[in-house]
Short mmCIF file of C-alpha atoms in Angstrom, two decimals:
data_model
loop_
_atom_site.label_atom_id
_atom_site.label_comp_id
_atom_site.label_asym_id
_atom_site.label_seq_id
_atom_site.Cartn_x
_atom_site.Cartn_y
_atom_site.Cartn_z
CA MET A 1367 -6.42 -16.88 -5.42
CA GLN A 1368 -8.53 -14.36 -7.28
CA TYR A 1369 -6.99 -12.03 -9.87
CA VAL A 1370 -8.06 -8.63 -11.17
CA LYS A 1371 -6.76 -6.41 -13.94
CA LEU A 1372 -4.25 -3.72 -13.05
CA GLY A 1373 -6.37 -0.80 -14.20
CA TRP A 1374 -6.68 -0.37 -17.97
CA SER A 1375 -3.71 -2.68 -18.60
CA GLY A 1376 -3.78 -6.36 -19.50
CA VAL A 1377 -1.73 -7.29 -16.43
CA LYS A 1378 -3.43 -9.53 -13.88
CA VAL A 1379 -2.59 -9.10 -10.21
CA SER A 1380 -3.68 -11.07 -7.17
CA GLN A 1381 -6.63 -9.67 -5.25
CA LEU A 1382 -4.22 -9.09 -2.36
CA CYS A 1383 -0.87 -7.33 -2.75
CA LEU A 1384 1.96 -7.83 -0.27
CA GLY A 1385 3.15 -4.58 1.30
CA THR A 1386 6.57 -3.96 2.84
CA TRP A 1387 6.23 -0.77 4.88
CA TYR A 1388 6.01 -2.84 8.08
CA LEU A 1389 7.85 -6.16 8.22
CA PRO A 1390 8.64 -8.71 10.94
CA ARG A 1391 11.34 -7.31 13.19
CA LEU A 1392 13.93 -8.68 15.58
CA ASP A 1393 14.59 -7.62 19.16
CA GLU A 1394 18.16 -7.08 18.00
CA ARG A 1395 19.04 -3.46 17.15
CA ASP A 1396 21.61 -2.02 14.78
CA GLU A 1397 24.38 0.46 15.60
CA TYR A 1398 21.83 3.30 15.49
CA GLY A 1399 19.54 1.61 18.01
CA VAL A 1400 16.89 0.70 15.42
CA HIS A 1401 15.28 -2.74 15.37
CA LYS A 1402 16.50 -4.96 12.56
CA VAL A 1403 14.10 -6.61 10.14
CA ASP A 1404 13.71 -10.36 10.65
CA VAL A 1405 14.74 -11.32 7.12
CA ASP A 1406 14.27 -15.06 7.70
CA ALA A 1407 10.66 -14.49 8.77
CA VAL A 1408 10.07 -12.21 5.78
CA MET A 1409 11.35 -14.88 3.38
CA LYS A 1410 9.01 -17.51 4.86
CA ILE A 1411 5.99 -15.19 4.69
CA MET A 1412 6.73 -14.10 1.13
CA LYS A 1413 7.26 -17.68 0.01
CA ARG A 1414 3.94 -18.74 1.53
CA ALA A 1415 2.20 -15.75 -0.09
CA HIS A 1416 3.78 -16.63 -3.44
CA ASP A 1417 2.78 -20.28 -3.06
CA GLU A 1418 -0.80 -19.16 -2.39
CA GLY A 1419 -0.86 -17.14 -5.61
CA ILE A 1420 -0.06 -13.62 -4.42
CA ASN A 1421 1.94 -12.20 -7.31
CA CYS A 1422 2.03 -8.50 -6.38
CA ILE A 1423 4.64 -6.95 -4.09
CA ASP A 1424 4.63 -3.24 -3.25
CA THR A 1425 7.54 -1.37 -1.73
CA ALA A 1426 9.16 2.09 -1.87
CA ASN A 1427 12.67 3.46 -1.96
CA ARG A 1428 12.28 5.06 1.48
CA TYR A 1429 10.84 2.07 3.35
CA HIS A 1430 12.88 0.39 6.06
CA GLY A 1431 10.41 -2.18 7.36
CA ALA A 1432 10.81 -1.66 11.10
CA MET A 1433 11.09 2.11 11.49
CA SER A 1434 8.79 5.09 11.03
CA PRO A 1435 9.61 7.80 10.15
CA VAL A 1436 12.73 6.56 8.35
CA ASP A 1437 16.00 8.47 8.59
CA LEU A 1438 18.59 8.62 5.81
CA ASN A 1439 20.69 5.90 7.42
CA HIS A 1440 17.89 3.36 6.92
CA VAL A 1441 16.17 4.21 3.63
CA GLY A 1442 16.18 1.50 0.98
CA ASN A 1443 16.17 -1.43 3.35
CA SER A 1444 12.77 -2.83 2.32
CA GLU A 1445 13.79 -2.84 -1.34
CA ARG A 1446 16.92 -4.79 -0.46
CA VAL A 1447 14.86 -7.34 1.50
CA VAL A 1448 12.43 -7.73 -1.42
CA GLY A 1449 15.46 -8.18 -3.67
CA GLN A 1450 16.60 -11.12 -1.56
CA PHE A 1451 13.21 -12.77 -2.00
CA LEU A 1452 13.16 -12.18 -5.75
CA LYS A 1453 16.31 -14.26 -6.06
CA THR A 1454 14.33 -17.28 -4.84
CA VAL A 1455 11.51 -17.13 -7.43
CA ASP A 1456 11.04 -16.57 -11.14
CA ARG A 1457 11.17 -12.79 -11.59
CA GLU A 1458 8.46 -12.98 -14.25
CA SER A 1459 6.01 -14.48 -11.75
CA ILE A 1460 5.97 -11.21 -9.77
CA VAL A 1461 4.34 -7.86 -10.47
CA LEU A 1462 6.82 -5.61 -8.68
CA ALA A 1463 5.89 -2.08 -7.59
CA THR A 1464 8.02 0.60 -5.96
CA LYS A 1465 7.91 4.39 -5.51
CA VAL A 1466 9.94 7.57 -5.84
CA ARG A 1467 9.71 11.08 -4.35
CA GLY A 1468 10.95 11.05 -0.75
CA GLN A 1469 14.29 12.24 0.54
CA MET A 1470 17.11 9.78 -0.14
CA ALA A 1471 20.07 12.10 0.48
CA ALA A 1472 20.73 15.38 2.27
CA TRP A 1473 21.77 17.36 -0.83
CA PRO A 1474 19.34 19.72 -2.65
CA ASN A 1475 18.36 17.17 -5.32
CA GLY A 1476 18.16 14.30 -2.86
CA GLU A 1477 14.37 14.22 -3.14
CA GLY A 1478 11.56 15.22 -5.47
CA LEU A 1479 10.12 14.37 -8.86
CA SER A 1480 12.64 16.10 -11.12
CA ARG A 1481 14.20 14.25 -14.04
CA LYS A 1482 17.52 14.19 -12.18
CA HIS A 1483 16.10 12.68 -9.01
CA ILE A 1484 13.83 10.14 -10.71
CA ARG A 1485 16.60 8.87 -12.99
CA TRP A 1486 19.00 8.57 -10.07
CA GLN A 1487 16.51 6.76 -7.89
CA VAL A 1488 15.23 4.34 -10.52
CA ARG A 1489 18.85 3.18 -10.95
CA GLN A 1490 19.21 2.83 -7.20
CA SER A 1491 15.93 0.93 -6.85
CA LEU A 1492 16.91 -1.47 -9.63
CA ARG A 1493 20.21 -2.11 -7.84
CA ARG A 1494 18.62 -2.62 -4.42
CA LEU A 1495 15.93 -4.90 -5.86
CA GLY A 1496 18.41 -6.81 -8.01
CA VAL A 1497 16.23 -6.56 -11.14
CA ASP A 1498 16.57 -4.99 -14.58
CA TYR A 1499 13.05 -3.56 -14.72
CA ILE A 1500 10.18 -2.48 -12.46
CA ASP A 1501 6.59 -3.38 -13.28
CA LEU A 1502 4.91 -0.41 -11.62
CA TYR A 1503 6.78 2.81 -10.78
CA GLN A 1504 4.76 5.23 -8.65
CA ILE A 1505 5.26 8.85 -7.66
CA HIS A 1506 4.86 8.71 -3.90
CA TRP A 1507 3.42 12.18 -3.19
CA PRO A 1508 3.38 15.61 -4.87
CA ASP A 1509 6.45 17.75 -5.58
CA PRO A 1510 5.24 21.35 -6.02
CA ASP A 1511 8.74 22.44 -7.14
CA THR A 1512 8.74 20.28 -10.28
CA PRO A 1513 6.47 20.87 -13.30
CA LYS A 1514 4.13 17.96 -13.93
CA MET A 1515 5.28 17.83 -17.55
CA GLU A 1516 8.89 17.22 -16.48
CA THR A 1517 7.85 14.37 -14.18
CA LEU A 1518 5.53 12.82 -16.76
CA ARG A 1519 8.06 13.01 -19.60
CA THR A 1520 10.69 11.38 -17.41
CA LEU A 1521 8.35 8.54 -16.46
CA ASN A 1522 7.28 8.15 -20.09
CA ASN A 1523 10.93 7.85 -21.15
CA LEU A 1524 11.50 5.12 -18.56
CA VAL A 1525 8.60 3.16 -20.05
CA GLU A 1526 9.96 3.64 -23.58
CA GLU A 1527 13.39 2.47 -22.44
CA GLY A 1528 11.94 -0.71 -20.89
CA VAL A 1529 13.13 0.20 -17.40
CA VAL A 1530 9.52 0.52 -16.21
CA ASN A 1531 6.39 -1.22 -17.54
CA TYR A 1532 3.67 0.96 -16.01
CA ILE A 1533 3.41 4.12 -13.93
CA GLY A 1534 1.11 5.17 -11.13
CA GLU A 1535 0.58 7.81 -8.48
CA SER A 1536 0.11 7.83 -4.73
CA ASN A 1537 -1.24 10.43 -2.30
CA HIS A 1538 -1.93 13.13 -4.91
CA PRO A 1539 -5.10 15.23 -4.78
CA ALA A 1540 -7.70 14.30 -7.35
CA HIS A 1541 -7.18 17.45 -9.41
CA ASP A 1542 -3.46 16.64 -9.71
CA VAL A 1543 -4.25 13.18 -11.05
CA VAL A 1544 -6.68 14.64 -13.60
CA GLU A 1545 -4.02 17.14 -14.75
CA PHE A 1546 -1.44 14.37 -15.17
CA MET A 1547 -3.88 12.21 -17.11
CA GLU A 1548 -4.95 15.05 -19.39
CA LEU A 1549 -1.32 15.95 -20.09
CA ALA A 1550 -0.59 12.32 -20.95
CA ASP A 1551 -3.54 12.20 -23.32
CA LYS A 1552 -2.75 15.53 -24.97
CA HIS A 1553 0.92 14.73 -25.58
CA GLY A 1554 0.60 11.01 -26.33
CA MET A 1555 2.44 9.92 -23.20
CA GLU A 1556 2.00 7.05 -20.77
CA PRO A 1557 -0.97 7.52 -18.40
CA PHE A 1558 -1.19 6.25 -14.84
CA VAL A 1559 -2.53 2.73 -14.45
CA THR A 1560 -2.95 2.88 -10.64
CA MET A 1561 -3.73 5.21 -7.78
CA GLN A 1562 -2.30 4.08 -4.45
CA GLU A 1563 -4.42 5.58 -1.71
CA VAL A 1564 -5.37 4.93 1.90
CA TYR A 1565 -8.74 3.18 1.96
CA ASN A 1566 -10.51 1.21 4.66
CA ILE A 1567 -13.77 1.13 6.58
CA LEU A 1568 -12.56 3.88 8.92
CA ASN A 1569 -11.14 6.09 6.18
CA ARG A 1570 -13.33 6.43 3.08
CA ASP A 1571 -12.12 9.86 1.98
CA ILE A 1572 -11.26 8.67 -1.54
CA GLU A 1573 -14.94 8.00 -2.21
CA ARG A 1574 -15.50 11.78 -2.31
CA ASP A 1575 -13.51 12.39 -5.48
CA LYS A 1576 -10.64 9.98 -6.21
CA ILE A 1577 -12.89 7.01 -6.96
CA HIS A 1578 -14.61 9.10 -9.62
CA VAL A 1579 -11.23 9.95 -11.15
CA ALA A 1580 -10.21 6.28 -11.13
CA LYS A 1581 -13.44 5.29 -12.93
CA ARG A 1582 -13.06 8.10 -15.46
CA TYR A 1583 -9.61 6.94 -16.55
CA GLY A 1584 -9.88 3.19 -15.97
CA VAL A 1585 -7.34 3.26 -13.15
CA ALA A 1586 -7.11 0.62 -10.39
CA ILE A 1587 -6.96 1.51 -6.70
CA LEU A 1588 -4.07 0.04 -4.72
CA ALA A 1589 -5.57 0.42 -1.25
CA TYR A 1590 -2.94 0.83 1.44
CA SER A 1591 -3.73 0.54 5.14
CA PRO A 1592 -6.77 -1.64 4.28
CA LEU A 1593 -6.88 -2.70 7.92
CA ALA A 1594 -6.07 0.80 9.22
CA GLN A 1595 -2.53 -0.26 10.16
CA GLY A 1596 -3.90 -3.22 12.11
CA VAL A 1597 -6.63 -1.33 13.95
CA LEU A 1598 -9.34 -3.19 12.01
CA THR A 1599 -8.00 -6.54 13.19
CA GLY A 1600 -9.11 -5.64 16.72
CA LYS A 1601 -5.62 -6.16 18.17
CA TYR A 1602 -5.69 -2.70 19.73
CA VAL A 1603 -9.04 -3.13 21.44
CA ASP A 1604 -9.96 -4.86 24.68
CA PHE A 1605 -13.49 -5.82 23.68
CA ASN A 1606 -14.49 -6.81 27.21
CA ALA A 1607 -13.25 -3.57 28.77
CA ARG A 1608 -14.37 -1.62 25.68
CA LYS A 1609 -11.14 0.41 25.49
CA TRP A 1610 -8.01 0.87 23.37
CA ILE A 1611 -4.79 -0.99 24.21
CA THR A 1612 -1.26 -0.87 22.76
CA PRO A 1613 0.49 -4.28 22.81
CA ASN A 1614 4.26 -4.28 23.21
CA ASN A 1615 6.28 -4.48 19.97
CA SER A 1616 3.21 -3.65 17.88
CA ARG A 1617 2.97 -1.25 14.95
CA ALA A 1618 1.38 1.35 17.24
CA ALA A 1619 4.62 1.37 19.20
CA ILE A 1620 6.60 2.68 16.21
CA SER A 1621 4.04 4.71 14.24
CA SER A 1622 2.59 7.94 15.61
CA SER A 1623 0.22 8.11 12.60
CA MET A 1624 -1.92 5.38 14.14
CA GLN A 1625 -3.10 7.68 16.91
CA GLY A 1626 -5.52 9.27 14.45
CA TYR A 1627 -7.45 6.00 14.30
CA MET A 1628 -7.60 5.44 18.04
CA ASN A 1629 -10.50 7.68 19.01
CA ASP A 1630 -13.86 7.18 20.71
CA GLY A 1631 -15.90 7.15 17.49
CA ASN A 1632 -13.76 4.45 15.89
CA LEU A 1633 -13.82 2.43 19.10
CA ARG A 1634 -17.62 2.33 18.94
CA ILE A 1635 -17.45 1.32 15.26
CA LEU A 1636 -15.03 -1.52 16.03
CA LEU A 1637 -17.14 -2.81 18.88
CA GLU A 1638 -20.14 -3.10 16.55
CA LEU A 1639 -18.17 -4.40 13.55
CA ASN A 1640 -16.83 -7.14 15.77
CA GLU A 1641 -20.39 -8.28 16.40
CA VAL A 1642 -20.98 -8.45 12.63
CA ALA A 1643 -17.86 -10.58 12.24
CA LYS A 1644 -18.86 -12.88 15.10
CA SER A 1645 -22.29 -13.39 13.54
CA ARG A 1646 -20.54 -14.68 10.38
CA ASP A 1647 -17.96 -16.72 12.35
CA ILE A 1648 -15.09 -14.77 10.81
CA THR A 1649 -12.48 -12.45 12.25
CA LEU A 1650 -12.84 -8.68 12.35
CA GLY A 1651 -9.90 -8.41 9.93
CA GLN A 1652 -11.53 -10.78 7.46
CA ALA A 1653 -14.79 -8.85 7.61
CA SER A 1654 -12.92 -5.59 6.99
CA LEU A 1655 -10.99 -6.94 4.00
CA ALA A 1656 -14.09 -8.62 2.57
CA TRP A 1657 -15.92 -5.29 2.84
CA LEU A 1658 -13.13 -3.51 0.95
CA ILE A 1659 -13.02 -6.15 -1.79
CA SER A 1660 -16.82 -5.99 -2.12
CA MET A 1661 -16.57 -2.26 -2.81
CA GLN A 1662 -15.16 -3.07 -6.26
CA GLU A 1663 -18.60 -4.07 -7.50
CA ARG A 1664 -20.38 -1.25 -5.71
CA LEU A 1665 -18.01 1.44 -7.01
CA GLY A 1666 -17.14 -0.02 -10.41
CA VAL A 1667 -13.36 0.13 -10.01
CA ASN A 1668 -10.75 -2.56 -9.28
CA ILE A 1669 -9.50 -2.36 -5.69
CA ILE A 1670 -6.38 -4.27 -4.61
CA PRO A 1671 -5.73 -4.15 -0.84
CA ILE A 1672 -2.04 -3.93 0.11
CA ILE A 1673 -1.63 -6.12 3.18
CA GLY A 1674 1.20 -5.64 5.66
CA ILE A 1675 2.31 -8.90 7.24
CA SER A 1676 4.52 -9.20 10.32
CA LYS A 1677 3.47 -12.73 11.33
CA MET A 1678 2.50 -15.83 9.38
CA GLU A 1679 -0.86 -16.00 11.14
CA HIS A 1680 -1.66 -12.52 9.81
CA LEU A 1681 -1.19 -13.81 6.27
CA GLU A 1682 -3.39 -16.83 7.00
CA ASP A 1683 -6.13 -14.58 8.33
CA ASP A 1684 -5.97 -12.22 5.34
CA LEU A 1685 -6.08 -15.11 2.87
CA GLY A 1686 -9.21 -16.34 4.62
CA ALA A 1687 -10.95 -13.09 3.69
CA LEU A 1688 -10.92 -14.13 0.03
CA SER A 1689 -13.51 -16.82 0.71
CA VAL A 1690 -15.83 -14.46 2.59
CA LYS A 1691 -18.86 -13.15 0.68
CA LEU A 1692 -20.68 -10.51 2.68
CA SER A 1693 -24.44 -10.46 2.14
CA GLN A 1694 -26.38 -7.32 1.25
CA ASP A 1695 -27.69 -7.35 4.82
CA ASP A 1696 -24.11 -7.44 6.13
CA LEU A 1697 -23.10 -4.52 3.92
CA LYS A 1698 -26.15 -2.48 4.95
CA ARG A 1699 -25.44 -3.20 8.60
CA ILE A 1700 -21.84 -2.04 8.18
CA ASP A 1701 -22.98 1.11 6.36
CA ASP A 1702 -25.43 1.84 9.18
CA ILE A 1703 -22.68 1.39 11.79
CA ILE A 1704 -20.38 3.83 10.00
CA ARG A 1705 -23.19 6.35 9.40
CA THR A 1706 -24.25 6.23 13.03
CA HIS A 1707 -20.79 6.95 14.43
#
């Protein structure tokens, strides 16, 4: 396993972080008709990941693991599943990350980034996770109704109280992150150590401005959807017929957000990227992860892909990407493919 620094901090995290938005699921459904998470399979995958040196786990208070979008009857489930795993290992061996912002109750203060909501939800996350502190507490997306200073002071207090070690943001526009960081510097408060953003070969939007912000403040990028929710593994493409497919019981079956990836331009990109992977005798997923990891050196910022695992073979494939070193010719070829389409 390779390790990188978590932004400006001294904490070392594995080059791959285990995500929990999408987990193995059972055919069995609960009383609401929603698939249950296969907890036994999750425990085996997490144990294998831990044995291989993955020490970073990312979750969120709203995640369920087998449902998207998540209703209020199912929020918190992923944190509870992670909590079950944490009972089986030394807590100090894990860098644990979770998030706050989304709706957790129907009442007026059931969501947001106010002091009231954050303090309520950090207590709830600690209970669901079965821990007495969180390593990385992230604000999941903006709350225009709450002043940034209120949010930042609340997070700073959690760090001072030892409830949280570090703070980070996710899905905020670059100018919001700059404002938070400048407020922290001006008032001597805790700055963000991470930015959790979508980043993959098919979605490079953060290179326009957020990468520059990350470099400016020494912040690490936690890259979610590094394989474009599985699209970059090739599982949704019939390469012989040169068309998109949707396998039964796949992530595409439960997530409408994936449809944005499944267009003609991306299909042409995948067809050509697959040829690059075949020329290196690696999988398309490994080539895509290796490309993302290689961007650390090119961009000058630490990038930690958050991998979602629903089967043990997915974990094996992702781990294999760590031994792949793409050549400059490979990287140029990939750049040319993306530029062309």
